[in-house]
PDB file of C-alpha atoms and ligand atoms in Angstrom:
ATOM      1  CA  UNK A   1       7.358  16.898  -7.733  1.00 48.00           C
ATOM      2  CA  UNK A   2       9.988  14.828  -6.729  1.00 52.00           C
ATOM      3  CA  UNK A   3      12.240  14.071  -9.625  1.00 58.00           C
ATOM      4  CA  UNK A   4      11.265  10.526 -10.199  1.00 66.00           C
ATOM      5  CA  UNK A   5      12.520   8.938 -14.194  1.00 61.00           C
ATOM      6  CA  UNK A   6       9.824   7.811 -16.112  1.00 58.00           C
ATOM      7  CA  UNK A   7       9.050   4.353 -16.016  1.00 52.00           C
ATOM      8  CA  UNK A   8       7.863   4.331 -19.663  1.00 61.00           C
ATOM      9  CA  UNK A   9      11.382   2.545 -21.118  1.00 81.00           C
ATOM     10  CA  UNK A  10      12.620   0.055 -17.915  1.00 95.00           C
ATOM     11  CA  UNK A  11      11.895  -3.339 -19.469  1.00 96.00           C
ATOM     12  CA  UNK A  12      14.125  -5.159 -16.233  1.00 98.00           C
ATOM     13  CA  UNK A  13      12.210  -3.826 -13.258  1.00 98.00           C
ATOM     14  CA  UNK A  14      10.467  -6.120 -12.574  1.00 98.00           C
ATOM     15  CA  UNK A  15      13.357  -8.905 -13.066  1.00 98.00           C
ATOM     16  CA  UNK A  16      15.705  -6.365 -11.040  1.00 98.00           C
ATOM     17  CA  UNK A  17      13.059  -6.448  -8.567  1.00 98.00           C
ATOM     18  CA  UNK A  18      11.970  -9.701  -8.211  1.00 98.00           C
ATOM     19  CA  UNK A  19      15.677 -10.406  -7.547  1.00 98.00           C
ATOM     20  CA  UNK A  20      16.173  -7.304  -4.747  1.00 98.00           C
ATOM     21  CA  UNK A  21      13.117  -8.646  -2.752  1.00 98.00           C
ATOM     22  CA  UNK A  22      14.007 -11.733  -0.763  1.00 98.00           C
ATOM     23  CA  UNK A  23      11.552 -14.097   0.720  1.00 97.00           C
ATOM     24  CA  UNK A  24      12.175 -14.764   4.465  1.00 98.00           C
ATOM     25  CA  UNK A  25      10.570 -18.408   5.711  1.00 98.00           C
ATOM     26  CA  UNK A  26       8.567 -18.862   8.458  1.00 97.00           C
ATOM     27  CA  UNK A  27       8.200 -15.169   9.335  1.00 96.00           C
ATOM     28  CA  UNK A  28       6.623 -13.852  11.433  1.00 94.00           C
ATOM     29  CA  UNK A  29       5.232 -16.837  12.312  1.00 94.00           C
ATOM     30  CA  UNK A  30       5.517 -20.579  10.695  1.00 95.00           C
ATOM     31  CA  UNK A  31       3.976 -21.249   6.938  1.00 93.00           C
ATOM     32  CA  UNK A  32       4.054 -17.127   6.235  1.00 93.00           C
ATOM     33  CA  UNK A  33       7.302 -16.569   2.999  1.00 96.00           C
ATOM     34  CA  UNK A  34       7.482 -12.849   4.259  1.00 97.00           C
ATOM     35  CA  UNK A  35       8.420 -10.723   0.970  1.00 98.00           C
ATOM     36  CA  UNK A  36      11.443  -8.620   2.421  1.00 98.00           C
ATOM     37  CA  UNK A  37      11.938  -5.058   0.619  1.00 98.00           C
ATOM     38  CA  UNK A  38      14.763  -4.024   2.589  1.00 98.00           C
ATOM     39  CA  UNK A  39      17.005  -4.140  -0.239  1.00 98.00           C
ATOM     40  CA  UNK A  40      14.780  -2.590  -2.353  1.00 98.00           C
ATOM     41  CA  UNK A  41      14.571   0.467   0.112  1.00 98.00           C
ATOM     42  CA  UNK A  42      18.661   0.169   0.203  1.00 98.00           C
ATOM     43  CA  UNK A  43      19.298   0.940  -3.725  1.00 98.00           C
ATOM     44  CA  UNK A  44      17.954   4.540  -4.041  1.00 98.00           C
ATOM     45  CA  UNK A  45      18.385   3.319  -8.010  1.00 97.00           C
ATOM     46  CA  UNK A  46      15.896   0.558  -7.738  1.00 98.00           C
ATOM     47  CA  UNK A  47      13.980   2.090  -5.248  1.00 98.00           C
ATOM     48  CA  UNK A  48      13.744   5.406  -7.356  1.00 98.00           C
ATOM     49  CA  UNK A  49      12.556   3.110 -10.466  1.00 98.00           C
ATOM     50  CA  UNK A  50       9.834   1.250  -8.411  1.00 98.00           C
ATOM     51  CA  UNK A  51       8.556   4.362  -7.252  1.00 98.00           C
ATOM     52  CA  UNK A  52       8.658   5.661 -10.791  1.00 98.00           C
ATOM     53  CA  UNK A  53       6.752   3.017 -12.309  1.00 97.00           C
ATOM     54  CA  UNK A  54       3.859   2.776  -9.404  1.00 98.00           C
ATOM     55  CA  UNK A  55       3.447   6.253  -9.883  1.00 98.00           C
ATOM     56  CA  UNK A  56       3.395   6.480 -13.824  1.00 97.00           C
ATOM     57  CA  UNK A  57       0.612   3.322 -12.945  1.00 97.00           C
ATOM     58  CA  UNK A  58      -1.495   5.342 -10.098  1.00 98.00           C
ATOM     59  CA  UNK A  59      -1.550   8.588 -12.176  1.00 98.00           C
ATOM     60  CA  UNK A  60      -4.596   7.994 -13.718  1.00 98.00           C
ATOM     61  CA  UNK A  61      -6.715   7.125 -10.975  1.00 98.00           C
ATOM     62  CA  UNK A  62      -5.995  11.423 -10.150  1.00 98.00           C
ATOM     63  CA  UNK A  63      -6.323  11.047  -6.165  1.00 99.00           C
ATOM     64  CA  UNK A  64      -6.711  13.930  -4.374  1.00 99.00           C
ATOM     65  CA  UNK A  65      -5.327  12.072  -1.211  1.00 99.00           C
ATOM     66  CA  UNK A  66      -3.322   9.404  -0.421  1.00 99.00           C
ATOM     67  CA  UNK A  67      -4.386   7.143   2.478  1.00 99.00           C
ATOM     68  CA  UNK A  68      -1.017   5.167   3.622  1.00 99.00           C
ATOM     69  CA  UNK A  69      -1.148   2.216   5.678  1.00 98.00           C
ATOM     70  CA  UNK A  70       1.110   1.412   8.504  1.00 98.00           C
ATOM     71  CA  UNK A  71       3.990   0.766   8.350  1.00 97.00           C
ATOM     72  CA  UNK A  72       5.795  -0.167   4.967  1.00 98.00           C
ATOM     73  CA  UNK A  73       2.635   1.591   3.020  1.00 98.00           C
ATOM     74  CA  UNK A  74       4.626   5.006   4.578  1.00 98.00           C
ATOM     75  CA  UNK A  75       7.841   3.897   2.724  1.00 98.00           C
ATOM     76  CA  UNK A  76       6.007   3.844  -0.072  1.00 98.00           C
ATOM     77  CA  UNK A  77       2.616   6.097   0.081  1.00 99.00           C
ATOM     78  CA  UNK A  78       5.029   9.323   0.885  1.00 98.00           C
ATOM     79  CA  UNK A  79       6.646   9.933  -2.192  1.00 98.00           C
ATOM     80  CA  UNK A  80       3.830   8.631  -4.194  1.00 98.00           C
ATOM     81  CA  UNK A  81       2.005  11.590  -2.710  1.00 98.00           C
ATOM     82  CA  UNK A  82       4.493  13.644  -3.533  1.00 98.00           C
ATOM     83  CA  UNK A  83       4.802  12.609  -6.846  1.00 98.00           C
ATOM     84  CA  UNK A  84       0.569  12.824  -7.655  1.00 98.00           C
ATOM     85  CA  UNK A  85       0.572  15.869  -5.472  1.00 98.00           C
ATOM     86  CA  UNK A  86      -1.725  14.582  -3.470  1.00 98.00           C
ATOM     87  CA  UNK A  87      -2.205  15.065   0.229  1.00 99.00           C
ATOM     88  CA  UNK A  88      -0.901  12.597   2.774  1.00 99.00           C
ATOM     89  CA  UNK A  89      -2.490  10.593   5.612  1.00 99.00           C
ATOM     90  CA  UNK A  90      -1.271   7.715   7.435  1.00 98.00           C
ATOM     91  CA  UNK A  91      -3.849   4.957   8.560  1.00 98.00           C
ATOM     92  CA  UNK A  92      -2.574   3.752  11.966  1.00 98.00           C
ATOM     93  CA  UNK A  93      -2.859   0.819  14.258  1.00 97.00           C
ATOM     94  CA  UNK A  94      -5.235   2.324  17.144  1.00 98.00           C
ATOM     95  CA  UNK A  95      -3.697   4.743  19.689  1.00 98.00           C
ATOM     96  CA  UNK A  96      -0.886   6.143  17.523  1.00 98.00           C
ATOM     97  CA  UNK A  97      -2.459   8.870  15.565  1.00 98.00           C
ATOM     98  CA  UNK A  98      -2.801  12.347  18.463  1.00 98.00           C
ATOM     99  CA  UNK A  99      -6.328  14.245  16.431  1.00 98.00           C
ATOM    100  CA  UNK A 100     -10.458  12.971  16.885  1.00 98.00           C
ATOM    101  CA  UNK A 101      -9.873   9.793  14.612  1.00 98.00           C
ATOM    102  CA  UNK A 102     -12.441   7.188  12.159  1.00 98.00           C
ATOM    103  CA  UNK A 103     -11.670   3.537  13.591  1.00 98.00           C
ATOM    104  CA  UNK A 104     -12.606   0.700  11.666  1.00 98.00           C
ATOM    105  CA  UNK A 105     -12.547  -2.535  12.852  1.00 98.00           C
ATOM    106  CA  UNK A 106     -12.148  -5.937  10.749  1.00 96.00           C
ATOM    107  CA  UNK A 107     -11.611  -9.637  10.880  1.00 92.00           C
ATOM    108  CA  UNK A 108      -8.413 -11.775  10.099  1.00 85.00           C
ATOM    109  CA  UNK A 109      -7.728 -14.724   9.150  1.00 75.00           C
ATOM    110  CA  UNK A 110      -7.092 -15.562  13.058  1.00 76.00           C
ATOM    111  CA  UNK A 111      -8.159 -12.916  14.798  1.00 86.00           C
ATOM    112  CA  UNK A 112      -9.096  -9.315  14.768  1.00 93.00           C
ATOM    113  CA  UNK A 113      -7.747  -5.975  14.235  1.00 96.00           C
ATOM    114  CA  UNK A 114      -8.599  -2.139  13.912  1.00 98.00           C
ATOM    115  CA  UNK A 115      -7.035   1.044  12.182  1.00 98.00           C
ATOM    116  CA  UNK A 116      -7.488   5.015  12.541  1.00 98.00           C
ATOM    117  CA  UNK A 117      -7.452   7.272  10.492  1.00 98.00           C
ATOM    118  CA  UNK A 118      -7.926  11.101  11.948  1.00 98.00           C
ATOM    119  CA  UNK A 119     -11.306  12.359  11.082  1.00 98.00           C
ATOM    120  CA  UNK A 120     -10.235  15.499   9.643  1.00 98.00           C
ATOM    121  CA  UNK A 121      -7.632  13.483   6.799  1.00 98.00           C
ATOM    122  CA  UNK A 122      -9.939  14.238   3.520  1.00 98.00           C
ATOM    123  CA  UNK A 123     -13.423  15.224   2.913  1.00 97.00           C
ATOM    124  CA  UNK A 124     -16.596  13.405   1.599  1.00 96.00           C
ATOM    125  CA  UNK A 125     -16.161  13.886  -2.196  1.00 95.00           C
ATOM    126  CA  UNK A 126     -12.179  13.326  -2.091  1.00 98.00           C
ATOM    127  CA  UNK A 127     -10.352  10.558  -4.261  1.00 98.00           C
ATOM    128  CA  UNK A 128      -8.568   8.603  -1.796  1.00 99.00           C
ATOM    129  CA  UNK A 129      -5.920   6.223  -3.187  1.00 99.00           C
ATOM    130  CA  UNK A 130      -5.085   3.483  -0.877  1.00 99.00           C
ATOM    131  CA  UNK A 131      -1.302   2.567  -0.332  1.00 99.00           C
ATOM    132  CA  UNK A 132       0.698  -0.403   0.997  1.00 98.00           C
ATOM    133  CA  UNK A 133       3.896  -1.987   0.259  1.00 98.00           C
ATOM    134  CA  UNK A 134       2.216  -5.837   0.238  1.00 98.00           C
ATOM    135  CA  UNK A 135      -1.105  -6.939  -0.813  1.00 98.00           C
ATOM    136  CA  UNK A 136      -1.359 -10.459   0.738  1.00 97.00           C
ATOM    137  CA  UNK A 137      -5.299 -11.415   2.274  1.00 95.00           C
ATOM    138  CA  UNK A 138      -6.327  -7.748   1.464  1.00 97.00           C
ATOM    139  CA  UNK A 139      -8.070  -7.832   4.531  1.00 96.00           C
ATOM    140  CA  UNK A 140      -5.904  -4.453   5.592  1.00 97.00           C
ATOM    141  CA  UNK A 141      -6.425  -2.652   2.417  1.00 98.00           C
ATOM    142  CA  UNK A 142     -10.069  -3.621   2.123  1.00 98.00           C
ATOM    143  CA  UNK A 143     -10.514  -2.344   5.884  1.00 98.00           C
ATOM    144  CA  UNK A 144      -8.926   1.110   4.654  1.00 98.00           C
ATOM    145  CA  UNK A 145     -11.259   1.029   2.007  1.00 98.00           C
ATOM    146  CA  UNK A 146     -14.217   0.705   3.881  1.00 98.00           C
ATOM    147  CA  UNK A 147     -13.081   3.222   6.068  1.00 98.00           C
ATOM    148  CA  UNK A 148     -12.513   5.874   2.925  1.00 98.00           C
ATOM    149  CA  UNK A 149     -16.307   5.060   2.095  1.00 98.00           C
ATOM    150  CA  UNK A 150     -17.684   5.651   5.486  1.00 98.00           C
ATOM    151  CA  UNK A 151     -16.266   9.068   5.765  1.00 98.00           C
ATOM    152  CA  UNK A 152     -17.879   9.700   2.175  1.00 98.00           C
ATOM    153  CA  UNK A 153     -14.774   9.761   0.221  1.00 98.00           C
ATOM    154  CA  UNK A 154     -14.251   7.378  -3.004  1.00 98.00           C
ATOM    155  CA  UNK A 155     -11.584   5.128  -3.351  1.00 98.00           C
ATOM    156  CA  UNK A 156      -9.239   6.195  -6.297  1.00 98.00           C
ATOM    157  CA  UNK A 157      -7.684   2.733  -6.250  1.00 98.00           C
ATOM    158  CA  UNK A 158      -5.405   0.494  -4.550  1.00 99.00           C
ATOM    159  CA  UNK A 159      -1.679   0.325  -4.877  1.00 98.00           C
ATOM    160  CA  UNK A 160       0.771  -2.051  -3.836  1.00 98.00           C
ATOM    161  CA  UNK A 161       4.703  -2.796  -4.901  1.00 98.00           C
ATOM    162  CA  UNK A 162       3.548  -6.414  -4.762  1.00 98.00           C
ATOM    163  CA  UNK A 163       0.495  -8.307  -4.463  1.00 98.00           C
ATOM    164  CA  UNK A 164       0.389 -12.185  -3.760  1.00 98.00           C
ATOM    165  CA  UNK A 165      -2.576 -13.161  -5.682  1.00 97.00           C
ATOM    166  CA  UNK A 166      -2.708 -16.727  -4.449  1.00 97.00           C
ATOM    167  CA  UNK A 167      -4.205 -15.506  -1.300  1.00 96.00           C
ATOM    168  CA  UNK A 168      -7.142 -13.754  -2.190  1.00 97.00           C
ATOM    169  CA  UNK A 169      -6.582  -9.829  -1.892  1.00 97.00           C
ATOM    170  CA  UNK A 170      -6.887  -9.084  -5.137  1.00 97.00           C
ATOM    171  CA  UNK A 171     -10.228 -11.052  -5.581  1.00 97.00           C
ATOM    172  CA  UNK A 172     -11.036  -9.147  -2.001  1.00 97.00           C
ATOM    173  CA  UNK A 173     -11.039  -5.511  -3.499  1.00 97.00           C
ATOM    174  CA  UNK A 174     -13.501  -6.437  -5.829  1.00 92.00           C
ATOM    175  CA  UNK A 175     -14.357  -3.792  -8.120  1.00 92.00           C
ATOM    176  CA  UNK A 176     -11.638  -1.558  -6.662  1.00 98.00           C
ATOM    177  CA  UNK A 177      -8.760  -0.672  -9.137  1.00 98.00           C
ATOM    178  CA  UNK A 178      -5.374  -2.451  -7.961  1.00 98.00           C
ATOM    179  CA  UNK A 179      -2.044  -1.406  -9.193  1.00 98.00           C
ATOM    180  CA  UNK A 180       0.852  -3.743  -8.076  1.00 98.00           C
ATOM    181  CA  UNK A 181       4.453  -3.782  -9.863  1.00 98.00           C
ATOM    182  CA  UNK A 182       4.782  -7.513  -9.372  1.00 98.00           C
ATOM    183  CA  UNK A 183       2.367 -10.574  -8.939  1.00 97.00           C
ATOM    184  CA  UNK A 184       4.568 -13.952  -7.180  1.00 95.00           C
TER     185      UNK A 184
HETATM  186  P1  AMP B 201      -3.103  -8.681   4.440  1.00 77.80           P
HETATM  187  O1  AMP B 201      -3.396 -10.099   4.808  1.00 77.80           O
HETATM  188  O2  AMP B 201      -3.077  -8.053   2.783  1.00 77.80           O
HETATM  189  O3  AMP B 201      -4.324  -7.526   5.044  1.00 77.80           O
HETATM  190  O4  AMP B 201      -1.706  -8.110   4.888  1.00 77.80           O
HETATM  191  C1  AMP B 201      -1.922  -7.416   5.775  1.00 77.80           C
HETATM  192  C2  AMP B 201      -0.182  -6.589   5.989  1.00 77.80           C
HETATM  193  O5  AMP B 201       0.900  -7.499   6.294  1.00 77.80           O
HETATM  194  C3  AMP B 201      -0.235  -5.829   4.881  1.00 77.80           C
HETATM  195  O6  AMP B 201       0.626  -4.433   5.401  1.00 77.80           O
HETATM  196  C4  AMP B 201       1.030  -6.267   4.063  1.00 77.80           C
HETATM  197  O7  AMP B 201       1.626  -5.569   3.790  1.00 77.80           O
HETATM  198  C5  AMP B 201       1.455  -7.372   5.184  1.00 77.80           C
HETATM  199  N1  AMP B 201       2.027  -8.518   4.400  1.00 77.80           N
HETATM  200  C6  AMP B 201       1.126  -9.617   5.156  1.00 77.80           C
HETATM  201  N2  AMP B 201       1.376 -10.733   4.222  1.00 77.80           N
HETATM  202  C7  AMP B 201       2.740 -10.232   3.580  1.00 77.80           C
HETATM  203  C8  AMP B 201       3.904 -11.430   3.354  1.00 77.80           C
HETATM  204  N3  AMP B 201       4.041 -12.138   2.719  1.00 77.80           N
HETATM  205  N4  AMP B 201       5.256 -10.554   2.902  1.00 77.80           N
HETATM  206  C9  AMP B 201       5.268  -9.178   3.464  1.00 77.80           C
HETATM  207  N5  AMP B 201       3.838  -8.574   4.164  1.00 77.80           N
HETATM  208  C10 AMP B 201       2.743  -9.224   3.803  1.00 77.80           C
END
């Protein structure tokens, strides 16, 4: 267990996160307002508060495993896994994982994509919590959930630092429990 401070009494957290997260317009392509979380990562105090709050929100999902989505999901998923005493498994772009993998192909708004996880990342019956930094259209998280379920495990929930509900991600994730510290 890493010493994350309990988040019960942190009334200024959302405001402080909003102040730190910066929006980069037209990145990586025109029309996208990219939420840059690096100023949060650069502040151990704020990053620690954010993680502590997210951990408390996610604790009731009682995960046995954390599926952290490449690449910024690794930054959030790893400390959450330690704090919840859960096994950590990276979900990566194709060709990055060295062992035998399970793969899922999915469609994005523009084009197609695929994700992989090690075939021994979890066992059937495991409770897997999917973690990323930002929930946007939800295509990536939904593909991760489908991969978890196809392998016979259960999706315990999905956790994000922030969600952009106007892009439809929360709706797309449907019945899965979604936790996000901030909604824009
Ligand atoms: P999604 O559209 O939900 O499948 O998001 C795809 C990936 O891109 C996720 O890993 C998100 O973290 C990231 N992403 C999408 N839109 C944004 C955005 N506006 N700002 C920051 N990250 C984003």
